[in-house]
PDB file of C-alpha atoms in Angstrom:
ATOM      1  CA  MET A   1      89.952  14.987 112.003  1.00  0.00           C
ATOM      2  CA  CYS A   2      87.710  15.723 114.915  1.00  0.00           C
ATOM      3  CA  PRO A   3      85.074  18.322 114.929  1.00  0.00           C
ATOM      4  CA  SER A   4      87.002  21.077 116.581  1.00  0.00           C
ATOM      5  CA  CYS A   5      89.903  20.365 114.481  1.00  0.00           C
ATOM      6  CA  ALA A   6      88.041  20.532 111.235  1.00  0.00           C
ATOM      7  CA  ALA A   7      86.474  23.687 112.656  1.00  0.00           C
ATOM      8  CA  GLU A   8      89.683  25.197 113.464  1.00  0.00           C
ATOM      9  CA  ALA A   9      91.302  24.281 110.056  1.00  0.00           C
ATOM     10  CA  GLU A  10      88.282  25.703 108.225  1.00  0.00           C
ATOM     11  CA  THR A  11      88.876  29.129 109.833  1.00  0.00           C
ATOM     12  CA  ARG A  12      92.208  29.266 108.965  1.00  0.00           C
ATOM     13  CA  ARG A  13      91.389  28.270 105.236  1.00  0.00           C
ATOM     14  CA  LYS A  14      88.821  31.325 105.268  1.00  0.00           C
ATOM     15  CA  ALA A  15      91.691  33.443 106.842  1.00  0.00           C
ATOM     16  CA  LEU A  16      94.125  32.410 103.933  1.00  0.00           C
ATOM     17  CA  LEU A  17      91.700  32.975 101.307  1.00  0.00           C
ATOM     18  CA  ALA A  18      90.674  36.511 102.626  1.00  0.00           C
ATOM     19  CA  ALA A  19      94.493  37.199 102.757  1.00  0.00           C
ATOM     20  CA  LEU A  20      94.824  36.322  99.454  1.00  0.00           C
ATOM     21  CA  PRO A  21      93.259  39.301  97.527  1.00  0.00           C
ATOM     22  CA  ASP A  22      95.595  41.517  99.921  1.00  0.00           C
ATOM     23  CA  ARG A  23      98.525  39.706  99.516  1.00  0.00           C
ATOM     24  CA  LYS A  24      98.151  39.706  95.359  1.00  0.00           C
ATOM     25  CA  VAL A  25      97.819  43.458  95.738  1.00  0.00           C
ATOM     26  CA  GLN A  26     100.854  43.672  97.666  1.00  0.00           C
ATOM     27  CA  GLU A  27     102.735  41.504  95.259  1.00  0.00           C
ATOM     28  CA  ASP A  28     101.328  43.396  92.147  1.00  0.00           C
ATOM     29  CA  LEU A  29     102.255  46.852  94.200  1.00  0.00           C
ATOM     30  CA  ALA A  30     105.789  45.987  94.562  1.00  0.00           C
ATOM     31  CA  LEU A  31     106.338  44.746  91.096  1.00  0.00           C
ATOM     32  CA  LYS A  32     105.113  48.112  89.813  1.00  0.00           C
ATOM     33  CA  GLU A  33     107.401  49.743  92.392  1.00  0.00           C
ATOM     34  CA  ARG A  34     110.555  47.860  91.116  1.00  0.00           C
ATOM     35  CA  SER A  35     109.581  48.406  87.626  1.00  0.00           C
ATOM     36  CA  GLU A  36     109.373  52.377  88.242  1.00  0.00           C
ATOM     37  CA  ARG A  37     112.467  52.118  90.327  1.00  0.00           C
ATOM     38  CA  SER A  38     114.165  50.194  87.509  1.00  0.00           C
ATOM     39  CA  LYS A  39     112.962  53.147  84.744  1.00  0.00           C
ATOM     40  CA  ARG A  40     114.669  55.297  86.886  1.00  0.00           C
ATOM     41  CA  LEU A  41     117.996  53.296  87.362  1.00  0.00           C
ATOM     42  CA  ILE A  42     121.291  55.060  86.214  1.00  0.00           C
ATOM     43  CA  LEU A  43     123.328  52.895  83.669  1.00  0.00           C
ATOM     44  CA  THR A  44     127.209  54.326  82.980  1.00  0.00           C
ATOM     45  CA  THR A  45     129.745  52.594  81.743  1.00  0.00           C
ATOM     46  CA  GLU A  46     131.990  54.824  84.085  1.00  0.00           C
ATOM     47  CA  THR A  47     133.512  53.124  86.998  1.00  0.00           C
ATOM     48  CA  SER A  48     134.106  56.176  89.016  1.00  0.00           C
ATOM     49  CA  ALA A  49     131.411  58.903  87.645  1.00  0.00           C
ATOM     50  CA  HIS A  50     132.201  62.068  88.986  1.00  0.00           C
ATOM     51  CA  ASP A  51     128.636  63.286  89.532  1.00  0.00           C
ATOM     52  CA  LEU A  52     127.421  60.214  91.333  1.00  0.00           C
ATOM     53  CA  VAL A  53     128.339  59.938  95.167  1.00  0.00           C
ATOM     54  CA  ILE A  54     128.179  56.083  95.935  1.00  0.00           C
ATOM     55  CA  ALA A  55     126.800  55.040  99.017  1.00  0.00           C
ATOM     56  CA  GLU A  56     127.192  51.397  98.919  1.00  0.00           C
ATOM     57  CA  ARG A  57     128.159  48.854  96.506  1.00  0.00           C
ATOM     58  CA  LEU A  58     125.662  45.776  96.345  1.00  0.00           C
ATOM     59  CA  GLY A  59     127.293  43.563  94.177  1.00  0.00           C
ATOM     60  CA  VAL A  60     127.540  42.353  90.554  1.00  0.00           C
ATOM     61  CA  VAL A  61     124.431  42.294  88.264  1.00  0.00           C
ATOM     62  CA  ALA A  62     124.542  40.527  85.072  1.00  0.00           C
ATOM     63  CA  ALA A  63     122.088  39.728  82.228  1.00  0.00           C
ATOM     64  CA  GLU A  64     122.712  37.134  79.779  1.00  0.00           C
ATOM     65  CA  CYS A  65     120.562  37.199  76.172  1.00  0.00           C
ATOM     66  CA  VAL A  66     120.624  34.462  73.210  1.00  0.00           C
ATOM     67  CA  PHE A  67     119.286  35.782  69.640  1.00  0.00           C
ATOM     68  CA  GLY A  68     118.948  33.573  66.983  1.00  0.00           C
ATOM     69  CA  MET A  69     120.440  34.406  63.764  1.00  0.00           C
ATOM     70  CA  HIS A  70     118.050  32.891  61.654  1.00  0.00           C
ATOM     71  CA  LEU A  71     118.749  31.521  57.914  1.00  0.00           C
ATOM     72  CA  PHE A  72     117.840  34.378  56.248  1.00  0.00           C
ATOM     73  CA  LYS A  73     119.885  36.758  58.219  1.00  0.00           C
ATOM     74  CA  ASP A  74     122.998  34.606  58.172  1.00  0.00           C
ATOM     75  CA  LEU A  75     122.520  34.172  54.201  1.00  0.00           C
ATOM     76  CA  PHE A  76     122.286  37.922  53.834  1.00  0.00           C
ATOM     77  CA  ALA A  77     125.193  38.684  56.374  1.00  0.00           C
ATOM     78  CA  GLU A  78     127.394  35.963  54.451  1.00  0.00           C
ATOM     79  CA  MET A  79     126.038  37.926  51.078  1.00  0.00           C
ATOM     80  CA  ARG A  80     127.233  41.485  52.858  1.00  0.00           C
ATOM     81  CA  ASP A  81     130.294  40.003  54.047  1.00  0.00           C
ATOM     82  CA  LEU A  82     131.573  38.613  50.533  1.00  0.00           C
ATOM     83  CA  PHE A  83     130.381  41.860  48.675  1.00  0.00           C
ATOM     84  CA  GLY A  84     130.472  44.326  51.213  1.00  0.00           C
ATOM     85  CA  GLY A  85     128.301  46.915  52.783  1.00  0.00           C
ATOM     86  CA  ARG A  86     126.083  46.849  55.878  1.00  0.00           C
ATOM     87  CA  SER A  87     123.911  44.147  57.186  1.00  0.00           C
ATOM     88  CA  GLU A  88     121.031  45.539  58.495  1.00  0.00           C
ATOM     89  CA  ALA A  89     119.060  42.468  59.684  1.00  0.00           C
ATOM     90  CA  VAL A  90     122.095  41.721  61.850  1.00  0.00           C
ATOM     91  CA  GLN A  91     122.599  45.550  63.074  1.00  0.00           C
ATOM     92  CA  ASN A  92     118.822  45.123  64.310  1.00  0.00           C
ATOM     93  CA  THR A  93     119.781  41.948  65.975  1.00  0.00           C
ATOM     94  CA  LEU A  94     122.421  43.160  67.871  1.00  0.00           C
ATOM     95  CA  LYS A  95     120.550  46.690  68.853  1.00  0.00           C
ATOM     96  CA  ASP A  96     117.616  44.330  69.914  1.00  0.00           C
ATOM     97  CA  ALA A  97     119.889  42.137  72.148  1.00  0.00           C
ATOM     98  CA  ARG A  98     121.468  45.357  73.573  1.00  0.00           C
ATOM     99  CA  LYS A  99     117.894  46.972  74.500  1.00  0.00           C
ATOM    100  CA  VAL A 100     116.969  43.419  76.245  1.00  0.00           C
ATOM    101  CA  ALA A 101     120.303  42.772  77.832  1.00  0.00           C
ATOM    102  CA  LEU A 102     120.305  46.679  79.518  1.00  0.00           C
ATOM    103  CA  GLU A 103     116.581  46.520  80.507  1.00  0.00           C
ATOM    104  CA  GLU A 104     117.156  43.107  82.289  1.00  0.00           C
ATOM    105  CA  LEU A 105     120.386  44.331  83.922  1.00  0.00           C
ATOM    106  CA  ARG A 106     118.188  47.213  85.184  1.00  0.00           C
ATOM    107  CA  SER A 107     115.733  45.115  86.567  1.00  0.00           C
ATOM    108  CA  GLU A 108     118.381  42.821  88.593  1.00  0.00           C
ATOM    109  CA  ALA A 109     119.532  45.936  90.322  1.00  0.00           C
ATOM    110  CA  ALA A 110     116.265  47.162  90.792  1.00  0.00           C
ATOM    111  CA  GLU A 111     115.576  44.084  92.763  1.00  0.00           C
ATOM    112  CA  LEU A 112     118.662  44.689  94.888  1.00  0.00           C
ATOM    113  CA  GLY A 113     117.237  48.264  95.569  1.00  0.00           C
ATOM    114  CA  ALA A 114     120.233  49.702  93.575  1.00  0.00           C
ATOM    115  CA  ASP A 115     119.999  53.453  92.349  1.00  0.00           C
ATOM    116  CA  ALA A 116     122.978  52.832  89.499  1.00  0.00           C
ATOM    117  CA  VAL A 117     124.799  50.461  87.615  1.00  0.00           C
ATOM    118  CA  ILE A 118     128.256  51.591  87.287  1.00  0.00           C
ATOM    119  CA  GLY A 119     131.077  49.935  84.755  1.00  0.00           C
ATOM    120  CA  VAL A 120     128.486  48.486  82.660  1.00  0.00           C
ATOM    121  CA  ASP A 121     130.041  45.976  80.230  1.00  0.00           C
ATOM    122  CA  LEU A 122     128.949  44.577  77.009  1.00  0.00           C
ATOM    123  CA  ASP A 123     130.423  41.289  75.958  1.00  0.00           C
ATOM    124  CA  TYR A 124     128.967  40.077  72.581  1.00  0.00           C
ATOM    125  CA  SER A 125     130.156  36.369  71.518  1.00  0.00           C
ATOM    126  CA  GLU A 126     128.574  34.261  68.402  1.00  0.00           C
ATOM    127  CA  ILE A 127     127.390  30.525  69.296  1.00  0.00           C
ATOM    128  CA  SER A 128     127.563  28.567  66.019  1.00  0.00           C
ATOM    129  CA  GLY A 129     127.509  24.982  64.934  1.00  0.00           C
ATOM    130  CA  GLY A 130     125.182  22.561  62.914  1.00  0.00           C
ATOM    131  CA  GLY A 131     124.390  25.308  60.257  1.00  0.00           C
ATOM    132  CA  LYS A 132     122.938  27.230  63.179  1.00  0.00           C
ATOM    133  CA  SER A 133     124.360  30.366  64.653  1.00  0.00           C
ATOM    134  CA  MET A 134     123.265  32.506  67.537  1.00  0.00           C
ATOM    135  CA  LEU A 135     124.080  35.834  69.320  1.00  0.00           C
ATOM    136  CA  PHE A 136     125.190  35.572  73.093  1.00  0.00           C
ATOM    137  CA  LEU A 137     125.639  38.883  74.930  1.00  0.00           C
ATOM    138  CA  VAL A 138     126.520  39.471  78.572  1.00  0.00           C
ATOM    139  CA  ALA A 139     125.692  42.666  80.027  1.00  0.00           C
ATOM    140  CA  SER A 140     127.373  43.066  83.418  1.00  0.00           C
ATOM    141  CA  GLY A 141     128.109  46.184  85.865  1.00  0.00           C
ATOM    142  CA  THR A 142     128.222  46.940  89.847  1.00  0.00           C
ATOM    143  CA  ALA A 143     125.140  47.695  91.257  1.00  0.00           C
ATOM    144  CA  VAL A 144     125.354  50.640  93.851  1.00  0.00           C
ATOM    145  CA  LYS A 145     123.169  52.865  95.978  1.00  0.00           C
ATOM    146  CA  LEU A 146     123.860  56.442  95.525  1.00  0.00           C
ATOM    147  CA  LYS A 147     123.917  59.051  98.643  1.00  0.00           C
ATOM    148  CA  GLY A 148     120.899  61.112  99.363  1.00  0.00           C
ATOM    149  CA  THR A 149     118.215  58.764  97.928  1.00  0.00           C
ATOM    150  CA  THR A 150     115.741  56.714 100.000  1.00  0.00           C
TER     151      THR A 150
END
């Protein structure tokens, strides 16, 4: 590389390095803004909520979660099935799966700039085989922008 080109490359490298902290700060601010927007985002199972005026439909959003049902949960669930009663371990796994899936659904909708997700649907399935079982949960809905929001 000629001395002139080397000096120019060094100048560009320094400029890029100087811009990195600003870029990192901007990325952190954007992430924080999406997180805050996600917390305010409305989720509803209604497909036409009368109190929400939809300005624009942004598209379908979905979140998929898979949770392992370890040996003890399986064993206790089988015993509850045999003798009757509720399985608190399985219920807690279902609750955790629902919370995680809805939070991921919120996050995906927030990335699109949505204000709400309507028509939220939760579909549970079990994946089992080889002595192992897992809970599969899909949360989906339509991300929308509401009138009167920025």
